[in-house]
Short mmCIF file of C-alpha atoms in Angstrom, two decimals:
data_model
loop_
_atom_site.label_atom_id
_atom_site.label_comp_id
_atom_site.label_asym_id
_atom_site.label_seq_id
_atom_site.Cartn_x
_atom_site.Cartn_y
_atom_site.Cartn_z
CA UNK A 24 0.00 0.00 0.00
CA UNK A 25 1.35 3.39 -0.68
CA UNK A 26 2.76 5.71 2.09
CA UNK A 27 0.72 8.24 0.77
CA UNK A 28 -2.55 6.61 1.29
CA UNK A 29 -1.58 5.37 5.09
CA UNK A 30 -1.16 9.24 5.83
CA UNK A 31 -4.47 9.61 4.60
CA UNK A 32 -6.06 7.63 6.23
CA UNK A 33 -4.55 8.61 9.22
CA UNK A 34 -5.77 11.85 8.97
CA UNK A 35 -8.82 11.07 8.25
CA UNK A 36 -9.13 8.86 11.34
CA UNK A 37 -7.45 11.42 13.15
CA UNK A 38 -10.39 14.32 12.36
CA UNK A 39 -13.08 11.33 12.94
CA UNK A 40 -11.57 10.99 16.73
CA UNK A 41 -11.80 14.34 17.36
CA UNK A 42 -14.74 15.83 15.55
CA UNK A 43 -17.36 12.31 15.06
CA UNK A 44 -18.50 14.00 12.26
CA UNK A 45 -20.23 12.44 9.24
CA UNK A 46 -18.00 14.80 6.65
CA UNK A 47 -15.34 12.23 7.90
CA UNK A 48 -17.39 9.35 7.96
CA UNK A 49 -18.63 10.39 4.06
CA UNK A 50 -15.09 10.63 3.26
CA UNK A 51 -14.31 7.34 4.88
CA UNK A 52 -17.07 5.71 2.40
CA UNK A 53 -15.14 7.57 -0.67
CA UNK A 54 -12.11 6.33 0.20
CA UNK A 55 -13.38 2.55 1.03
CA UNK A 56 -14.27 2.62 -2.41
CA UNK A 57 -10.83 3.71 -3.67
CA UNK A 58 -9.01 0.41 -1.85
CA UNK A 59 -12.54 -1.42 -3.26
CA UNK A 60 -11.16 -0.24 -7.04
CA UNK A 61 -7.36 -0.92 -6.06
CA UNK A 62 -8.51 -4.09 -4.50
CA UNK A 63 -6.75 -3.52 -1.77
CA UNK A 64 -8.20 -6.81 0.55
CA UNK A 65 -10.27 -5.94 4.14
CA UNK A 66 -6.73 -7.50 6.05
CA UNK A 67 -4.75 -4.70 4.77
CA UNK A 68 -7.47 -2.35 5.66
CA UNK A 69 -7.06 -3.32 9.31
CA UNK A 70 -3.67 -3.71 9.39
CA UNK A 71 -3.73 0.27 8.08
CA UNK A 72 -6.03 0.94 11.03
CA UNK A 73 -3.84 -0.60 13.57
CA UNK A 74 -0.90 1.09 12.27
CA UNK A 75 -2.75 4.61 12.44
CA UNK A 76 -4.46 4.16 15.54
CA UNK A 77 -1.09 3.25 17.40
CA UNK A 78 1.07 6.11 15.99
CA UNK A 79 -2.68 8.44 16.60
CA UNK A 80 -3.08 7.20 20.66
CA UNK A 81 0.43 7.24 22.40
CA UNK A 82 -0.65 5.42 25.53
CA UNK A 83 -2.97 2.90 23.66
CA UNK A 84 -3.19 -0.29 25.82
CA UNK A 85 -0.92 -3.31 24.15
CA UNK A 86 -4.50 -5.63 24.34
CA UNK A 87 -6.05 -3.13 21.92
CA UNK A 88 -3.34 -3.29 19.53
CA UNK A 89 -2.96 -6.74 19.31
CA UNK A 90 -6.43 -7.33 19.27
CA UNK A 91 -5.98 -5.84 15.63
CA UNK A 92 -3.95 -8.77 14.68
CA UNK A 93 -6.45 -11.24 15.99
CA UNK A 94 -8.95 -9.36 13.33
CA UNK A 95 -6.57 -9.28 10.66
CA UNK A 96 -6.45 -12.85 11.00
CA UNK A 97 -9.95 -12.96 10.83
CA UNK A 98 -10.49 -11.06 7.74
CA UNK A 99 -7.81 -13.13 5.44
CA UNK A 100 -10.46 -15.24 4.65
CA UNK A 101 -13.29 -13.01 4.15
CA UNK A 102 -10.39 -11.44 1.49
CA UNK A 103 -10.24 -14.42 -0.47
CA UNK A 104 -14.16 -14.84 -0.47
CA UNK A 105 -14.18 -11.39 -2.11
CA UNK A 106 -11.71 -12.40 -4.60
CA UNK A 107 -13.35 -15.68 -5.40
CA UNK A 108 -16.66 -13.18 -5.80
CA UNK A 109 -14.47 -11.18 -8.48
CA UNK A 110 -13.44 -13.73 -10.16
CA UNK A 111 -16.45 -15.34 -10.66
CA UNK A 112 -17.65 -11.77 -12.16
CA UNK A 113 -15.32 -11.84 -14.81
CA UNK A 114 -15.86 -15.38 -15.79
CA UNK A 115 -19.41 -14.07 -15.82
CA UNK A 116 -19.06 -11.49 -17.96
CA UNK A 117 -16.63 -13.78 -20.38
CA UNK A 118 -19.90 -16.16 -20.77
CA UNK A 119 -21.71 -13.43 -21.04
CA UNK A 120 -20.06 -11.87 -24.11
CA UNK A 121 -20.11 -15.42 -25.87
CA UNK A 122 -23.66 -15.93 -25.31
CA UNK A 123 -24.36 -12.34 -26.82
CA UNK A 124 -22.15 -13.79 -30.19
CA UNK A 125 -24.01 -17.06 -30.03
CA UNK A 126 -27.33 -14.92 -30.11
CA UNK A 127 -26.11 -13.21 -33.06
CA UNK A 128 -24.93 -16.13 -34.70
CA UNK A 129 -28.24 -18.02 -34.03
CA UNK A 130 -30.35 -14.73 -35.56
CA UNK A 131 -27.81 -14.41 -38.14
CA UNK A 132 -27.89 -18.32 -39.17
CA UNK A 133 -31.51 -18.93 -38.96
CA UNK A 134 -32.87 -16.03 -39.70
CA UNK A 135 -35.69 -16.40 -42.19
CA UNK A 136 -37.88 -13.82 -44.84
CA UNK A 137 -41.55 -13.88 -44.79
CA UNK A 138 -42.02 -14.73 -48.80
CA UNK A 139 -44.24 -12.78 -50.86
CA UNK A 140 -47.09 -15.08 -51.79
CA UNK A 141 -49.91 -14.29 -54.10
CA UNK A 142 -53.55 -13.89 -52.62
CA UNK A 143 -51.97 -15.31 -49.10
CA UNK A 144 -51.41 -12.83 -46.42
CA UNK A 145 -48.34 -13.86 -43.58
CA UNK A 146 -48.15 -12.86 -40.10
CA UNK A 147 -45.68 -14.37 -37.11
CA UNK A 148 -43.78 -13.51 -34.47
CA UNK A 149 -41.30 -15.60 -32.59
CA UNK A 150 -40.15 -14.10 -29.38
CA UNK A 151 -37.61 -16.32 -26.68
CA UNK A 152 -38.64 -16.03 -23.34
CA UNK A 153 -35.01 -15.72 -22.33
CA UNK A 154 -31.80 -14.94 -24.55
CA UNK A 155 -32.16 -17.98 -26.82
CA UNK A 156 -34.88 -18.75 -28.76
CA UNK A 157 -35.68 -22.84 -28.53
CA UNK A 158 -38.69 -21.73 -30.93
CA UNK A 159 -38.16 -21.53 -34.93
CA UNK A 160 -40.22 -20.66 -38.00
CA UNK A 161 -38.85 -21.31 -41.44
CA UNK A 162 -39.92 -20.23 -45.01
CA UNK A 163 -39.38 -21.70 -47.97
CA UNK A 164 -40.58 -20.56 -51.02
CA UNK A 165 -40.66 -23.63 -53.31
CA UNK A 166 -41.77 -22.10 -56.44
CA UNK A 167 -44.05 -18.96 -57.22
CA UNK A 168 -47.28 -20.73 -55.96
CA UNK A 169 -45.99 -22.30 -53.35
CA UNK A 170 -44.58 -21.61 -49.98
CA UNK A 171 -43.70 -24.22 -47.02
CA UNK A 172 -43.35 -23.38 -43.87
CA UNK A 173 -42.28 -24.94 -40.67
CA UNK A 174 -42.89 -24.02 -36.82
CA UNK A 175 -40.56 -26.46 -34.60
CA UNK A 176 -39.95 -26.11 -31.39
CA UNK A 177 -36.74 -27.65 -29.71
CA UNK A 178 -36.37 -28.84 -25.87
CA UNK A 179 -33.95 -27.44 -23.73
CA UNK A 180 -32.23 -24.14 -24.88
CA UNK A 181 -29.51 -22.86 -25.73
CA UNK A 182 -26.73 -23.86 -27.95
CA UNK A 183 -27.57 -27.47 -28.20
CA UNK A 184 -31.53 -26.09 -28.85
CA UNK A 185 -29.53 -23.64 -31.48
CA UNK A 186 -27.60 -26.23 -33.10
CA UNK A 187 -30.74 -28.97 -33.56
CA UNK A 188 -32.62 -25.71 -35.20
CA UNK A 189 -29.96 -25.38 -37.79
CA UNK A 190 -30.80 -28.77 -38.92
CA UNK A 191 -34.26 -28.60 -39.19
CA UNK A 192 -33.09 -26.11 -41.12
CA UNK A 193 -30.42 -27.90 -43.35
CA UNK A 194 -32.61 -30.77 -43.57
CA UNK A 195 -35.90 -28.31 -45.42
CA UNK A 196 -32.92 -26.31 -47.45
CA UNK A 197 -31.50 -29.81 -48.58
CA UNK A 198 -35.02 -31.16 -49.45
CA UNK A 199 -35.54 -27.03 -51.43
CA UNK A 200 -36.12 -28.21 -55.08
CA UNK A 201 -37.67 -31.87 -54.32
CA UNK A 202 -41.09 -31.40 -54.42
CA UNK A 203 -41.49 -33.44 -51.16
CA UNK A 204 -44.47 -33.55 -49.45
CA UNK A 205 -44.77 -32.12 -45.43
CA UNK A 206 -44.67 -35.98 -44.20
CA UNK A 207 -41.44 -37.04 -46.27
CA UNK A 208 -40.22 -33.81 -45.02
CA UNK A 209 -40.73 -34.68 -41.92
CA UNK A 210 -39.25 -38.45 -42.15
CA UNK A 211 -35.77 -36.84 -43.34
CA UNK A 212 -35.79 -34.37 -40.78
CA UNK A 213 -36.40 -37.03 -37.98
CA UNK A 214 -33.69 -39.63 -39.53
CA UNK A 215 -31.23 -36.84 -39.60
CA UNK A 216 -31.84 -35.20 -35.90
CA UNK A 217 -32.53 -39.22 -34.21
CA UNK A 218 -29.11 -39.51 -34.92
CA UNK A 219 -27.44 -36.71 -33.57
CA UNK A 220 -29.60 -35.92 -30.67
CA UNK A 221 -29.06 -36.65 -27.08
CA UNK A 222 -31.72 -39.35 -25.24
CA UNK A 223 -34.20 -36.91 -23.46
CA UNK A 224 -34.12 -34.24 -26.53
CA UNK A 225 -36.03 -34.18 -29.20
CA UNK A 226 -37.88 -31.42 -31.68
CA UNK A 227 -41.91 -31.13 -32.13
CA UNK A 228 -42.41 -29.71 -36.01
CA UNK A 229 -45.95 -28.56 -37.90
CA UNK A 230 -44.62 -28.59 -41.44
CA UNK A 231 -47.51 -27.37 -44.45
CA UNK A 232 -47.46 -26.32 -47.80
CA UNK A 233 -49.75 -23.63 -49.09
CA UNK A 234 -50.49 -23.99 -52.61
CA UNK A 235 -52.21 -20.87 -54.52
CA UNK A 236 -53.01 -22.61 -57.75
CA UNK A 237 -55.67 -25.09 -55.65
CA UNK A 238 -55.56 -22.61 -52.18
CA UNK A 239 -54.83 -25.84 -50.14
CA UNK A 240 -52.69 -25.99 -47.16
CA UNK A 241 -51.43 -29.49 -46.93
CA UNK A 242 -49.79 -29.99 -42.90
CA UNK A 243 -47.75 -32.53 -41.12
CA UNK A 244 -47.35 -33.12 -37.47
CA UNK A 245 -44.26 -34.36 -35.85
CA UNK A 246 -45.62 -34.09 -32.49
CA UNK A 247 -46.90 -30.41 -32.45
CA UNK A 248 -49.44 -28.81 -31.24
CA UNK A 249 -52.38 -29.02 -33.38
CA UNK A 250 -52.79 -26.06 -35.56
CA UNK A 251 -55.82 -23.70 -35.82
CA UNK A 252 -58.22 -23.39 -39.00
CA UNK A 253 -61.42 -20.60 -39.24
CA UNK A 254 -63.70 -20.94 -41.34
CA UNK A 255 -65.12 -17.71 -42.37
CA UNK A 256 -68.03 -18.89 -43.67
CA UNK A 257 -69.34 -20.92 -40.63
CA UNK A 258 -67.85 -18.87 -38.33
CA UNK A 259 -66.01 -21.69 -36.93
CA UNK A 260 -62.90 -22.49 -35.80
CA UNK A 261 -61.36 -26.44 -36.11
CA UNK A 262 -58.54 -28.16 -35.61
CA UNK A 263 -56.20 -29.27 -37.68
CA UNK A 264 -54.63 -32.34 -36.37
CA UNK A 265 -52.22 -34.67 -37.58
CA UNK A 266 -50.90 -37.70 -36.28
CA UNK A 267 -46.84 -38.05 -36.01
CA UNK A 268 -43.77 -38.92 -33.18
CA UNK A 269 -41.82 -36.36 -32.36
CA UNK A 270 -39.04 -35.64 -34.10
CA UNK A 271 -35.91 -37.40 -32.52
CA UNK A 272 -37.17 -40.18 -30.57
CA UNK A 273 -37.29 -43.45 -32.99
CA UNK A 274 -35.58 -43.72 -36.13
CA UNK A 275 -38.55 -44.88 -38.05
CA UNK A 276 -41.96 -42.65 -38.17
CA UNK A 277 -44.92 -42.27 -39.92
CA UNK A 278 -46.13 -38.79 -40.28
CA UNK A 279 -50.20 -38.69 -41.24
CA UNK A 280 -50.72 -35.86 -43.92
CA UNK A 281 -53.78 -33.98 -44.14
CA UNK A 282 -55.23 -30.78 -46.07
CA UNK A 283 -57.73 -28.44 -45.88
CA UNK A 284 -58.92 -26.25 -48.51
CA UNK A 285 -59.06 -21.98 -47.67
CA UNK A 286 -61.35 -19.78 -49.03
CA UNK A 287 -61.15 -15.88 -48.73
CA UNK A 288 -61.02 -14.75 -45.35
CA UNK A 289 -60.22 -18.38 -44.18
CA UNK A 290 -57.00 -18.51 -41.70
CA UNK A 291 -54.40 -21.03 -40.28
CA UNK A 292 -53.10 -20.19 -37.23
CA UNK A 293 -49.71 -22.18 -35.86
CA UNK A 294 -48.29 -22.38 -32.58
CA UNK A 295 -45.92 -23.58 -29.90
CA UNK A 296 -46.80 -24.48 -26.68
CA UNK A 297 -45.65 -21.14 -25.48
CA UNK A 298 -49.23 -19.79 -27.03
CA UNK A 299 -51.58 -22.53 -26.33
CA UNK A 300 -50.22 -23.66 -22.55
CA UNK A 301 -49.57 -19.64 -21.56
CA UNK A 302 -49.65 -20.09 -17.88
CA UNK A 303 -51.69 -16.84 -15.55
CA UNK A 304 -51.90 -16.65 -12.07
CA UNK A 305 -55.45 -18.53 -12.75
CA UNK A 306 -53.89 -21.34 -14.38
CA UNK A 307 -53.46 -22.69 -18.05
CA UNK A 308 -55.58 -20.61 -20.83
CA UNK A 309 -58.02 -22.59 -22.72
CA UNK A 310 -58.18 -22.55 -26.54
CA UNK A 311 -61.23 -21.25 -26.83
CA UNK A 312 -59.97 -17.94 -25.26
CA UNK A 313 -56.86 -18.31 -27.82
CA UNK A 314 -59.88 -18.64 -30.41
CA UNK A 315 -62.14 -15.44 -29.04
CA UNK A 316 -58.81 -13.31 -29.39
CA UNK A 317 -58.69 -14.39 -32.86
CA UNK A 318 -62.31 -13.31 -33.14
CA UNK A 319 -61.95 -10.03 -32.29
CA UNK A 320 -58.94 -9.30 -34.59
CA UNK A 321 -60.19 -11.48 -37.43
CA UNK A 322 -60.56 -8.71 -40.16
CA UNK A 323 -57.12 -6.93 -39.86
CA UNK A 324 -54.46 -8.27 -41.54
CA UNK A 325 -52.13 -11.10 -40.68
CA UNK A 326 -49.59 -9.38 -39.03
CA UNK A 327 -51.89 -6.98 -36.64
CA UNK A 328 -53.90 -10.49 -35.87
CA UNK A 329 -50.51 -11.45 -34.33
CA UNK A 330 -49.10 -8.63 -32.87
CA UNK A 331 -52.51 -8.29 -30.80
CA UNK A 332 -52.52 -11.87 -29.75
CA UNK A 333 -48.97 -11.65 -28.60
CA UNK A 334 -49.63 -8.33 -26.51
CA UNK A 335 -52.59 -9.70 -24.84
CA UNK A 336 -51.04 -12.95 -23.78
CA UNK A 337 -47.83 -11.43 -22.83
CA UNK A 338 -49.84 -8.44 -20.75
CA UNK A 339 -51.74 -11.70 -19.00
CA UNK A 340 -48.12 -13.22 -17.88
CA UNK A 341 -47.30 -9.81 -16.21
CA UNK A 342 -45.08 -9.09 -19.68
CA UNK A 343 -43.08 -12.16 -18.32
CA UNK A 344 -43.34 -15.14 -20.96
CA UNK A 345 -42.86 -18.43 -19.02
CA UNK A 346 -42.00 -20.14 -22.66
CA UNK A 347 -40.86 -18.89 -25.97
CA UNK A 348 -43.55 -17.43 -28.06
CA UNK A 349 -44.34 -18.26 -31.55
CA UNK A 350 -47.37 -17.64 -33.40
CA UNK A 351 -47.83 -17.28 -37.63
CA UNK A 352 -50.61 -17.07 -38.95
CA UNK A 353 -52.27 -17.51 -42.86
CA UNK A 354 -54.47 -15.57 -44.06
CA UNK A 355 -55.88 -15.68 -47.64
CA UNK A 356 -56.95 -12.68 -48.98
CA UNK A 357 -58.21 -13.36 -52.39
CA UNK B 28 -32.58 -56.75 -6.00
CA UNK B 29 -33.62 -59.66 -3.12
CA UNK B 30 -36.74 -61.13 -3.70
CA UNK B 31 -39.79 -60.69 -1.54
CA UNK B 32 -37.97 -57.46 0.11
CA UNK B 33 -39.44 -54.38 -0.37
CA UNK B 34 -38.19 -51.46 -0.30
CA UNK B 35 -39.25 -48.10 0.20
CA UNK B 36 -37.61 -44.80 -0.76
CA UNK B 37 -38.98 -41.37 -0.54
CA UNK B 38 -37.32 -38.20 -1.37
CA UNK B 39 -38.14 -35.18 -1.47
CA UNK B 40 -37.12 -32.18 -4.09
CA UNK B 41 -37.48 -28.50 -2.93
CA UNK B 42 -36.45 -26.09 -5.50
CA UNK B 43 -36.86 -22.48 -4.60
CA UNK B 44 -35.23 -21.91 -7.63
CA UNK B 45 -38.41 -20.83 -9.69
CA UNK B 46 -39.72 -17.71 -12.17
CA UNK B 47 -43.54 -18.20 -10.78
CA UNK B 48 -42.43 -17.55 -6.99
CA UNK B 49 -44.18 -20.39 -5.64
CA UNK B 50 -42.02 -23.38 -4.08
CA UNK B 51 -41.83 -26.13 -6.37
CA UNK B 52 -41.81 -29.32 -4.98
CA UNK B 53 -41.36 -33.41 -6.24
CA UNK B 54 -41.85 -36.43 -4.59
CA UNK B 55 -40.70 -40.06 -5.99
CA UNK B 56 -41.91 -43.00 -3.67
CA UNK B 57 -39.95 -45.95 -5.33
CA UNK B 58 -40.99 -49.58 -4.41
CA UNK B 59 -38.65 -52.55 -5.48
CA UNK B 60 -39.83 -56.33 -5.83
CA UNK B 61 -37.74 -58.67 -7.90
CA UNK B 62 -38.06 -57.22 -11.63
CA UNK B 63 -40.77 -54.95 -10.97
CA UNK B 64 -40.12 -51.22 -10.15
CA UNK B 65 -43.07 -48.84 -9.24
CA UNK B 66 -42.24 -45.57 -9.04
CA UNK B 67 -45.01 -43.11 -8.10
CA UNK B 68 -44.63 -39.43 -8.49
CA UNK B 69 -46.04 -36.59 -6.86
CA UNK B 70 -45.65 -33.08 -7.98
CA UNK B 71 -44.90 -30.60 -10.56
CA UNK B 72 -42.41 -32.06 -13.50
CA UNK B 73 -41.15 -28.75 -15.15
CA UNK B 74 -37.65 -27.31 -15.79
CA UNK B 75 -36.66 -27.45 -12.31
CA UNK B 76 -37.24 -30.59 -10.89
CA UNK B 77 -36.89 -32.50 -14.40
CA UNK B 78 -33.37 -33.22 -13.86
CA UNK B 79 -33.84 -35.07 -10.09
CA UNK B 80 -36.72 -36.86 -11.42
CA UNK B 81 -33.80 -38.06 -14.29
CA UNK B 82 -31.41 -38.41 -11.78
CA UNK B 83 -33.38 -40.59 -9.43
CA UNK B 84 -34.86 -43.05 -12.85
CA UNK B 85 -30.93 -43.23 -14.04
CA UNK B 86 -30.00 -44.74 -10.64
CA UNK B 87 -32.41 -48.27 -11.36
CA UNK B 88 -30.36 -50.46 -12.62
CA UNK B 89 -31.87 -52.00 -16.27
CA UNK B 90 -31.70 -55.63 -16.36
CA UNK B 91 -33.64 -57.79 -18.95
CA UNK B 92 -36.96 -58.53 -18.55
CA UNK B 93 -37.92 -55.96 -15.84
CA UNK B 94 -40.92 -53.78 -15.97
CA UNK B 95 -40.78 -50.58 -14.75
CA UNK B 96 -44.39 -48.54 -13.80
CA UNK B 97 -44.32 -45.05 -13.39
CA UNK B 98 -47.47 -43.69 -11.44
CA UNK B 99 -48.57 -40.10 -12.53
CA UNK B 100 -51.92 -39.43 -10.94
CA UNK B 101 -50.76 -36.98 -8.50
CA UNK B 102 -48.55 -35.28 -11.09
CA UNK B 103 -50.56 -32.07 -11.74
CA UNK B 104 -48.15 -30.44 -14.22
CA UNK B 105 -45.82 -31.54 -16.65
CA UNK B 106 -43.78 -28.92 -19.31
CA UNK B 107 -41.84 -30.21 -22.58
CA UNK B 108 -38.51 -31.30 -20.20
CA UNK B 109 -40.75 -33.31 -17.81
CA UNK B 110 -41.35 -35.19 -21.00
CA UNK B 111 -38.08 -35.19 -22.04
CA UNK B 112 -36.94 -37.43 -18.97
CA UNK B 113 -39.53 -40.02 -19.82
CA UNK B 114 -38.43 -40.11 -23.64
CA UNK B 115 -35.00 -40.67 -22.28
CA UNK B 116 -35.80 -43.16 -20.09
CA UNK B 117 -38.04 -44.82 -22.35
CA UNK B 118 -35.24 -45.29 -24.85
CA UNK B 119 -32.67 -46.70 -22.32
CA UNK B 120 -35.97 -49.73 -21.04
CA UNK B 121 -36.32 -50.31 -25.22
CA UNK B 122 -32.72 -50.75 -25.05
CA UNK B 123 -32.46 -53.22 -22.58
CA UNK B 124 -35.83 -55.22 -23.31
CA UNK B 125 -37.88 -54.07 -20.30
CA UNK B 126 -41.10 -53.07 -20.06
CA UNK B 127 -42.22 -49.44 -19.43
CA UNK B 128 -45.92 -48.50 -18.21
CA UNK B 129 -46.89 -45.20 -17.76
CA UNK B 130 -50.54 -44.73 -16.00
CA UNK B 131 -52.37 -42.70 -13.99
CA UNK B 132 -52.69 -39.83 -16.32
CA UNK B 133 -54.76 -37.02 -16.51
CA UNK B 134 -56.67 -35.34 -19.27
CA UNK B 135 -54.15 -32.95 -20.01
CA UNK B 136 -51.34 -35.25 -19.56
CA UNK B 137 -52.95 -38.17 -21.33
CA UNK B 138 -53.47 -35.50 -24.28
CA UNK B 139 -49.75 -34.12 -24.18
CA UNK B 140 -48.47 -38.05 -24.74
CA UNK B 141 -51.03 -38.01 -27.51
CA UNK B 142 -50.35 -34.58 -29.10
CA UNK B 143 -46.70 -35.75 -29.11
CA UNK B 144 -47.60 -39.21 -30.58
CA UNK B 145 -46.09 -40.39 -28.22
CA UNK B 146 -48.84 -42.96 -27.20
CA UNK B 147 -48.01 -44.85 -30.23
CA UNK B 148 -44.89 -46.05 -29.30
CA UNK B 149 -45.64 -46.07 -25.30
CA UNK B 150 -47.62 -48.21 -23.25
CA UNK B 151 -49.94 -45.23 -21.27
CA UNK B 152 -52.96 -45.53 -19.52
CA UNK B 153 -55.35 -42.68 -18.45
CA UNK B 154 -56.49 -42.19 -15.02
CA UNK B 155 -59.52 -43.85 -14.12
CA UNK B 156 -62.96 -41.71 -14.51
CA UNK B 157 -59.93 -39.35 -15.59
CA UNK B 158 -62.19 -36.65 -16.86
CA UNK B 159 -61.23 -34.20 -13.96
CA UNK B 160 -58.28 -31.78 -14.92
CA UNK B 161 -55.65 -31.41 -12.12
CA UNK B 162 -53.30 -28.79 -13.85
CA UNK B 163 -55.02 -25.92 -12.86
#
């Protein structure tokens, strides 16, 4: 420790004796943080003390002063519990800088454009509940009249959630120019991930194809939540299930395939489990307040259909999602 | 395992660690007689307590021809990683020849192993008169 700072503090102590002022006890705080930024450990501190207070108090009793060593003694370990504590900050902040590039990377890697379709009006939104996103939505615009889409959603987070989303999307890029349909998509992604994938992981994907020509959605289910049709002209909203495993679980699955045919005004509405399981202080939601949301937004376009459902159930979770949040929605138009 | 000695374990979880505030709790009461295990569970399964509930299945030791019955009627919530242990563990009994039973499920349970498809592949059985919904 520098000379200069023991006289320092021995003046300081000095006017604190005398006066018991707080000026000296504010400056005492200044200065604590001054050895706090030098990290200058609470042993040293004392041992300053002890030094000051014995050249301050001529005919200070010997018990006092040795009493200080007893203390320093004392405080050697709380020192090394405060370095341990800075340590551990920077580490911290080290993980915290590669998580912000593996964000990046992730947005960067997987990002995705909403295609332009003909007569077909998009919508989505796919927000993490915490820095990475497990969720993932996909485009794929096959040819002009035809776009494919997939929602998947991956268990656990993080990188290893991060790297199984890059091949979901590898596996639909791959498959691009093959005319397959959702459930063969769906059997290549699955042999591709069962292999790589740890035991208790797997994906859940909706896969469907939305062809303008015939304005049919045709959908796949690898263990997804069952997406959402309305039927403009009954008024009526369905689901629109599909049987399928999970993606990741057994090497061999059979993935049902089903369509439905949209007429103007008709939507498709696709979700995780972040939507349909969105958990209030009253419990689970039910779909059929999922489905009188809809309802009340079901004449503006895609993307203001979303944007409202997303604000409403995020306002009903305090603004805290519990899951990652992903919603798209399908609207045709004309 | 000896035979005709049962044994009894009960453990119980506490996990403060939770984003709802409330103290999340799990309970596995395991009983042992020659090849068959029956495991009951009692609690919340979510991101929290998923990893004992792994923890405590990994420590059976798989032998051939065992049959292993997991009890989930007083399991009144289960997320995507709850599931996750039981596709693990499902894997490892397929691997070894055993026999896996899942019952006591609830509505919502039974319909997550269905959503998931994973009924297909999994022997499951709903909870008796299980109409009533315990998740909420």
């Amino acid at each position: 420790m520098p000379q200069e700072t023991g006289k320092q503090y021995k003046q300081m102590l000095k006017s604190f004796l005398r006066t018991q002022g707080e000026e000296d006890l504010y400056l005492g705080q200044q200065f604590s943080r001054n050895f706090i930024e030098k990290k200058i450990a609470p042993e040293d501190v004392i041992s300053l003390h002890k030094t000051s207070i014995e050249e301050l108090i001529e005919d200070l009793p010997p018990e006092v002063s040795i009493s200080f060593d007893f203390l320093i003694e004392m405080m050697i370990h709380y020192g090394l519990a405060l370095k341990e504590h800075q340590s551990l900050i920077r580490k911290q902040e080290a993980i915290q800088m590669e998580m912000d590039i593996a964000v990046r990377m992730q947005n960067t890697l997987l990002q995705t454009a909403t295609p332009e379709v003909q007569g077909l009006d998009i919508g989505w939104i796919s927000k993490p509940a915490k820095q990475m996103n497990g969720d993932y939505v996909y485009f794929l615009n096959e040819t002009s009249s035809q776009v494919c889409l997939a929602v998947a959603d991956i268990i656990g987070k993080g990188m290893s959630a991060a790297m199984h989303m890059s091949m979901v999307k590898f596996g639909m890029d791959s498959l691009r120019y093959e005319k397959r349909s959702p459930s063969e998509v769906l059997s290549f992604i699955n042999k591709m991930i069962e292999k790589s994938i740890s035991d208790s992981m797997f994906v859940s994907m909706f896969y469907g194809k939305y062809d303008t020509d015939t304005a049919t959605f045709r959908y796949a289910s690898a263990g997804h939540e069952p997406a959402l049709f309305y039927c403009a002209a009954e008024k009526e909203f369905k689901l629109l299930e599909s049987k399928g495993l999970l993606l990741g679980v057994q090497e061999e699955a059979k993935y049902e395939e089903r369509t439905v045919k949209l007429e103007v005004n008709d939507f498709v509405v696709i979700m995780t489990d972040g939507v349909s399981e969105t958990r209030t202080e009253n419990g689970f939601i039910e779909m059929d307040f999922i489905e009188n949301l809809l309802c009340q937004v079901k004449s503006e376009n895609a993307q203001a259909m979303v944007d409202y459902l997303f604000n409403e159930l995020s306002r009903m979770q305090d603004y805290q999602l519990h899951d990652d949040f992903t919603l798209v929605i399908l609207k045709k138009t004309k | 395992m000896c035979a005709n000695i049962e044994m009894m374990m009960r453990i119980n979880w506490k996990n403060r660690e939770t984003d709802r505030g409330g103290e999340m709790n799990l309970q596995v009461e395991q009983v042992d007689k020659d090849l068959v295990h029956k495991f009951k569970i009692i609690g919340e399964i979510d991101i929290y307590t998923a990893p004992k509930l792994k923890e405590h299945l990994a420590k059976l030791e798989q032998a051939e021809g065992m049959e292993v019955e997991l009890d989930l009627s007083e399991v009144n919530y289960m997320d995507s990683t709850g599931l996750g242990v039981f596709v693990g563990f499902y894997k490892e009994i397929k691997a070894h020849n055993a026999k896996l039973v899942i019952k006591g499920l609830n509505q919502r349970l039974y319909r997550l192993f269905e959503i998931t498809g994973l009924n297909e592949i999994m022997e499951i059985e709903q909870i008796e008169g299980g109409e009533d919904d315990a998740s909420v």
